[in-house]
Short mmCIF file of C-alpha atoms in Angstrom, two decimals:
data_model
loop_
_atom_site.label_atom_id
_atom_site.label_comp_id
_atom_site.label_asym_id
_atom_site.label_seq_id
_atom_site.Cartn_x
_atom_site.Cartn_y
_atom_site.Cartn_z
CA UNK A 264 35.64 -3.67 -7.75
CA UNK A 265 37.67 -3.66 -4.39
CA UNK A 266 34.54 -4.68 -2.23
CA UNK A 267 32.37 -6.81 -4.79
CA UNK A 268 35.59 -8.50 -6.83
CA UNK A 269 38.58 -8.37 -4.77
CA UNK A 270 37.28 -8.78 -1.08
CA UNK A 271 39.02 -5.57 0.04
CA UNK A 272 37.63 -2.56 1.97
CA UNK A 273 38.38 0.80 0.24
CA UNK A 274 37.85 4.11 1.19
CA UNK A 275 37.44 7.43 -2.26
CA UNK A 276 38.06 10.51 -2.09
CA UNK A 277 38.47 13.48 -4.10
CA UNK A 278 41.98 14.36 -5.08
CA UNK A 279 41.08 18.40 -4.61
CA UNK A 280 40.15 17.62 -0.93
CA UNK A 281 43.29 15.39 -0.06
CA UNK A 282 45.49 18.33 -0.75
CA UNK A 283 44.18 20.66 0.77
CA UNK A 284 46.05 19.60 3.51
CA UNK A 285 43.09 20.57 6.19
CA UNK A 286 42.78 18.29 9.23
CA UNK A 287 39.81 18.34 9.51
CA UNK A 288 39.87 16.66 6.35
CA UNK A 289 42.45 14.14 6.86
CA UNK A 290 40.21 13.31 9.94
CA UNK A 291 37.14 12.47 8.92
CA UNK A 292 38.88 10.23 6.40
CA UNK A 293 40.20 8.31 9.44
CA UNK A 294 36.95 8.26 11.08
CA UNK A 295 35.61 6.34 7.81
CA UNK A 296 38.42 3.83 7.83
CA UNK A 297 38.34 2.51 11.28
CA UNK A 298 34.82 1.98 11.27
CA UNK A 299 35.48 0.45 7.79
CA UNK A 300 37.87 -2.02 8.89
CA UNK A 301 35.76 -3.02 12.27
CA UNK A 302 37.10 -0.07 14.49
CA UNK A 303 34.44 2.42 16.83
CA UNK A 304 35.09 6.00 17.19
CA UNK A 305 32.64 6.55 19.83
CA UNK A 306 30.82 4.68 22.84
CA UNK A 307 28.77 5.72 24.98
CA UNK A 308 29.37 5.61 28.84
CA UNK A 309 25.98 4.95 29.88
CA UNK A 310 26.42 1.83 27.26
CA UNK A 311 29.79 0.66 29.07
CA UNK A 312 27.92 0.77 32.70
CA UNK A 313 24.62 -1.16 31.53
CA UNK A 314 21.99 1.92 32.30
CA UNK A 315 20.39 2.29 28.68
CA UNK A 316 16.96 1.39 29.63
CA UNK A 317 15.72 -1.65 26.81
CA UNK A 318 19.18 -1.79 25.06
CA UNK A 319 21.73 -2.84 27.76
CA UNK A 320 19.51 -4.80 29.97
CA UNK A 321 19.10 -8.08 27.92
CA UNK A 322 20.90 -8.63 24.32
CA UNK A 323 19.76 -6.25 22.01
CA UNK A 324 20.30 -5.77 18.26
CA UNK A 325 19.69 -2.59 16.47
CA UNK A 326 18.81 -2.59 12.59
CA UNK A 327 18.72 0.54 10.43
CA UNK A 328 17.00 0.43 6.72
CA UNK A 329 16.23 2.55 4.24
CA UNK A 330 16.02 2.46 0.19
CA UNK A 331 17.90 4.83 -2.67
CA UNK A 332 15.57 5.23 -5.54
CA UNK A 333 16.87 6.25 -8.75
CA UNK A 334 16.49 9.94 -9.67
CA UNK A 335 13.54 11.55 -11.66
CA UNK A 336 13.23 10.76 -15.44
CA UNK A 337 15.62 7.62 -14.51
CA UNK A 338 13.11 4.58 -15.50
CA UNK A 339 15.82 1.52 -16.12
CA UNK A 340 18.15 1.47 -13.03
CA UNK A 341 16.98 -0.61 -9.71
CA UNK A 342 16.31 0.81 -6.16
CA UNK A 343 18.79 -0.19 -4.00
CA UNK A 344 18.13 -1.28 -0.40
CA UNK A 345 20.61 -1.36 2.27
CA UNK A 346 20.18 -2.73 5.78
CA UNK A 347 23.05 -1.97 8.97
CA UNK A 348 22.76 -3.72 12.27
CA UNK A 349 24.78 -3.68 15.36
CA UNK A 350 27.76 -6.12 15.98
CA UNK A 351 28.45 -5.69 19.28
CA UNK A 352 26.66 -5.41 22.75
CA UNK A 353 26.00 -3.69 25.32
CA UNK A 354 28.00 -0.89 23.41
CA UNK A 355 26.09 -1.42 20.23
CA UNK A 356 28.80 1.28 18.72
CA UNK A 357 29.86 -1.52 15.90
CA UNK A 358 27.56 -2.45 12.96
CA UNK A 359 27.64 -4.48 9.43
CA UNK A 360 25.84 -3.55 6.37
CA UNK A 361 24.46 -5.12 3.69
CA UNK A 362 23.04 -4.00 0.13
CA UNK A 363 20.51 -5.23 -2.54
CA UNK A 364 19.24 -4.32 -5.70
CA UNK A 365 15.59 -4.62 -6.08
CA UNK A 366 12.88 -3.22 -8.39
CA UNK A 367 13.09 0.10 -9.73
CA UNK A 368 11.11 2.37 -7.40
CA UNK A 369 10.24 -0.68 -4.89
CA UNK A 370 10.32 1.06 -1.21
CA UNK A 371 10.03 -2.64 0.39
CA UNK A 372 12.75 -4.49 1.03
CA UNK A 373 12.36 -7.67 -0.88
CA UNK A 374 15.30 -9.34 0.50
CA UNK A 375 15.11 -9.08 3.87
CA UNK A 376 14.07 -12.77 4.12
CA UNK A 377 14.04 -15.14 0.95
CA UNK A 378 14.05 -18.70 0.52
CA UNK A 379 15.39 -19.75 -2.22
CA UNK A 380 15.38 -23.44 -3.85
CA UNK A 381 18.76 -25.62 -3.48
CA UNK A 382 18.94 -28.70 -6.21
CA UNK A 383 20.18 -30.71 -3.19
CA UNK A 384 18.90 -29.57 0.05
CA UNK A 385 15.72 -28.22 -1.23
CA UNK A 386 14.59 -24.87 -0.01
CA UNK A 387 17.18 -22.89 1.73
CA UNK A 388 16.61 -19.64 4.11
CA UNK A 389 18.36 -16.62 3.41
CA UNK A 390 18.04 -12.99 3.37
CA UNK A 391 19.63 -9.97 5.06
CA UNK A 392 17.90 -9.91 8.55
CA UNK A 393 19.07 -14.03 8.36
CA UNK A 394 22.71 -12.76 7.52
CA UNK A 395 22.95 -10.13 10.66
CA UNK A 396 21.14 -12.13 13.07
CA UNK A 397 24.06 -14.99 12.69
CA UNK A 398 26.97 -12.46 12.43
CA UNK A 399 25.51 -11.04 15.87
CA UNK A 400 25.92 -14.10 17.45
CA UNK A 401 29.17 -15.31 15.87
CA UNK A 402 30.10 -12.06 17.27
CA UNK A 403 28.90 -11.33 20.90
CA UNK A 404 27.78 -15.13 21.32
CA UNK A 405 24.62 -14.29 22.57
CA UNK A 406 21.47 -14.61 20.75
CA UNK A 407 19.57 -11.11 20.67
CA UNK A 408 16.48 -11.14 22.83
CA UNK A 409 15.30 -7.93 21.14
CA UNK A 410 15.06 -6.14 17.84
CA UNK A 411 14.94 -2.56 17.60
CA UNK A 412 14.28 -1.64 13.75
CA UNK A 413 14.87 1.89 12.40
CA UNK A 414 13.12 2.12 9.22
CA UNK A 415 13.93 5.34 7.22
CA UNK A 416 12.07 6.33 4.00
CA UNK A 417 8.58 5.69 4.45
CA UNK A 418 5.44 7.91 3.62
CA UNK A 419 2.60 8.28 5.73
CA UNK A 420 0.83 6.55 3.03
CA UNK A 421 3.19 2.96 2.45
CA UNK A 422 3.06 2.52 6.63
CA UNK A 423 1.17 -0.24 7.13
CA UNK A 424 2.22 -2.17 3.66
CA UNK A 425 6.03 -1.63 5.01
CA UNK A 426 4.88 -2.52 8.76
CA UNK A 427 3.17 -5.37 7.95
CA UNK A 428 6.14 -6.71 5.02
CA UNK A 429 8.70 -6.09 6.78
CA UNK A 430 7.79 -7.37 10.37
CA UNK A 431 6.67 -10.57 8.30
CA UNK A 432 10.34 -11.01 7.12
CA UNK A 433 11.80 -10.04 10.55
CA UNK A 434 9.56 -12.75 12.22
CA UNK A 435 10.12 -15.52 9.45
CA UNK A 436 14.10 -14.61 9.20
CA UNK A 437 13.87 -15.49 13.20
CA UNK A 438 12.33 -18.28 13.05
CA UNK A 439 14.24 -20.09 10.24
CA UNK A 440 17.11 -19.87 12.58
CA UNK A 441 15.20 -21.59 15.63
CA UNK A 442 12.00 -22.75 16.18
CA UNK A 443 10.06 -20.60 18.57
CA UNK A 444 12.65 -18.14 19.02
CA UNK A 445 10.26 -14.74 18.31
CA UNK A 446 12.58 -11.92 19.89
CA UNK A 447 10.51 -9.05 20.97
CA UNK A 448 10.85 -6.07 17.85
CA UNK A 449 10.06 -2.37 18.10
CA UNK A 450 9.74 -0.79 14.48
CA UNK A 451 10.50 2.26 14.14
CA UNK A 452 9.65 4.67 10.85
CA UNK A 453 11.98 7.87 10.89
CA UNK A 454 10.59 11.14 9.42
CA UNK A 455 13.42 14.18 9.03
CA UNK A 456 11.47 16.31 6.21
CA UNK A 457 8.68 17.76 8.33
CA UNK A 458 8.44 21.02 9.24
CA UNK A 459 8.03 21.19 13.19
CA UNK A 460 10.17 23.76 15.14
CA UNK A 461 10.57 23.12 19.14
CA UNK A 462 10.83 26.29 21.01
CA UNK A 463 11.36 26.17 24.88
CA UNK A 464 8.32 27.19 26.27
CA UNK A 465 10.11 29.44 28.83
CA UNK A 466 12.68 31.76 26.69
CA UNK A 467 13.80 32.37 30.20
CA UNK A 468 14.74 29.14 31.61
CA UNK A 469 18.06 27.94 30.55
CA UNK A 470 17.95 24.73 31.67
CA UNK A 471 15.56 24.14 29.09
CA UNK A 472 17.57 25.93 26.10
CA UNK A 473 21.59 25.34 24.36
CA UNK A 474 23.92 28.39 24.57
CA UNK A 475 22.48 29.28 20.81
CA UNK A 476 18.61 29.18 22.12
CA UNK A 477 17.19 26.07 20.75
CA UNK A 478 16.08 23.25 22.87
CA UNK A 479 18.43 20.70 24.38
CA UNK A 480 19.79 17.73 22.16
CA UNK A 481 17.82 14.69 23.37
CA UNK A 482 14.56 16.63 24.15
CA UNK A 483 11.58 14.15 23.58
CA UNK A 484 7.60 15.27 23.08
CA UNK A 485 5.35 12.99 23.17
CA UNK A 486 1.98 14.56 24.10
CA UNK A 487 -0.41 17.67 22.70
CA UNK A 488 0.92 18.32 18.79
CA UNK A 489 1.12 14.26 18.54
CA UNK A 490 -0.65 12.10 16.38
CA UNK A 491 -4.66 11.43 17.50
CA UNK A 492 -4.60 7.79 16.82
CA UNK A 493 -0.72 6.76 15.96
CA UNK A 494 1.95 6.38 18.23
CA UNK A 495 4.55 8.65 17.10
CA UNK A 496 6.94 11.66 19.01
CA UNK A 497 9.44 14.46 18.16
CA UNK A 498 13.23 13.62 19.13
CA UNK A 499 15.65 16.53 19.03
CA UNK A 500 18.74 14.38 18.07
CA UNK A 501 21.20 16.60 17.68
CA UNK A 502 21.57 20.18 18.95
CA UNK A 503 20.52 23.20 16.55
CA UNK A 504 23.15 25.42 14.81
CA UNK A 505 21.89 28.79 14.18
CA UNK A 506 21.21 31.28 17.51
CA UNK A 507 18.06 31.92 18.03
CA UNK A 508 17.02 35.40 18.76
CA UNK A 509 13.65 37.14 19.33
CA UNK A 510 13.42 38.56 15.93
CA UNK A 511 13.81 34.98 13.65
CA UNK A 512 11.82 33.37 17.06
CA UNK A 513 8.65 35.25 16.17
CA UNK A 514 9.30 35.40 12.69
CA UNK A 515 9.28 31.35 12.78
CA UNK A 516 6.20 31.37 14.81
CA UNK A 517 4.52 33.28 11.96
CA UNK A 518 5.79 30.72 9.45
CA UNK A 519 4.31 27.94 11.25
#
């Protein structure tokens, strides 16, 4: 009601956790709200000084989509697709999101580009990738000269039918804004539910490993246990949580 109705951001939580009184808490609460209201709680130094390679170079926007199905047994209720993109550069710390209902169990995003027909003007372009392109340059003034698109919820199977549907609406969405203007995209699908484990391939070198044993945060392969035809790599993203030790080390060698 606050955000549909009334135009106003809100932020829920559960009555058990506010008192608690735990900082922690209270924090995370506050790191919801400021990016809520158009606040950043992080940047990135690298961003700040121009030396991401293909992100602070030229103006860059970066899109992130996925879709919610409805659970199991649930055959009435829509899927709902949302769609983020960043809103500021060369930090790109800031982004704006959009939602849309579409058809129940639907994985592509049907409103990513839409025209729809105006009584007066006739047809009319619209369409979330339309919406954040503008907002972008309402709010950086520069017109992004690149499109990195992180795609989440795809299997191996719907690849190709989300590649080539989506891209379509990316392209089209750009050029309803300006004739000619085809900003170069990368599209990228996102896989987390695979069962690959990284191990340093010297347990001795530490340069290679975190305090708790796992490989570094960051770490990137490319090559070897890759796909034979597909381009595709492991990223580490974030660094592990459990130790690693030479008993559960062999014992996850044996589960592989």
């Amino acid at each position: 009601v606050c955000e549909i109705d009334l135009g106003i951001v809100s932020q829920c939580c559960c009555t058990k956790q506010v008192f608690k009184l735990n900082k922690q808490i209270y924090a995370n609460i506050a790191l919801k709200i400021n990016v809520k209201v158009g606040g950043r709680n992080t940047v990135l130094v690298d961003a700040l000084s121009r030396r991401i390679p293909l992100v602070t170079d030229r103006p860059t926007i970066i899109f992130g989509a996925d879709v919610t199905h409805p659970h199991p047994g649930e055959d009435s209720s829509p899927s709902i697709a949302a769609v983020v993109a960043s809103q500021d550069w060369p930090e790109v710390t800031r982004y704006a999101g959009l939602v849309s209902a579409q058809a129940h169990r639907q994985e592509l995003i049907e409103d990513l580009y839409k025209v729809r027909q105006d009584p007066q003007k006739g047809p009319v372009s619209s369409g979330m990738i339309r919406e954040l392109l503008i907002s972008f340059k309402k709010s950086t003034g520069e017109k992004p000269q690149r499109i990195i698109f992180y795609r989440d919820g795809v299997s191996e199977g719907q690849f190709y039918q989300v590649l080539l549907f989506e891209l379509n609406a990316i392209r089209k969405a750009c050029a309803s804004l300006e004739a000619n203007y085809q900003p170069q995209v990368t599209f990228i699908v996102v896989q987390k539910r695979h069962h690959t484990r990284l191990f340093a391939h010297n347990h001795n070198d530490k340069n290679s490993m975190d305090r708790s044993g796992n490989i570094l945060p960051g770490t990137v392969v490319d090559t070897k246990i890759c796909h034979p035809t597909e381009f595709d790599f492991y990223l580490c993203s974030h660094a592990g949580i459990k130790v690693i030790t030479r008993q559960n080390l062999l014992a996850s060698h044996l589960v592989i």
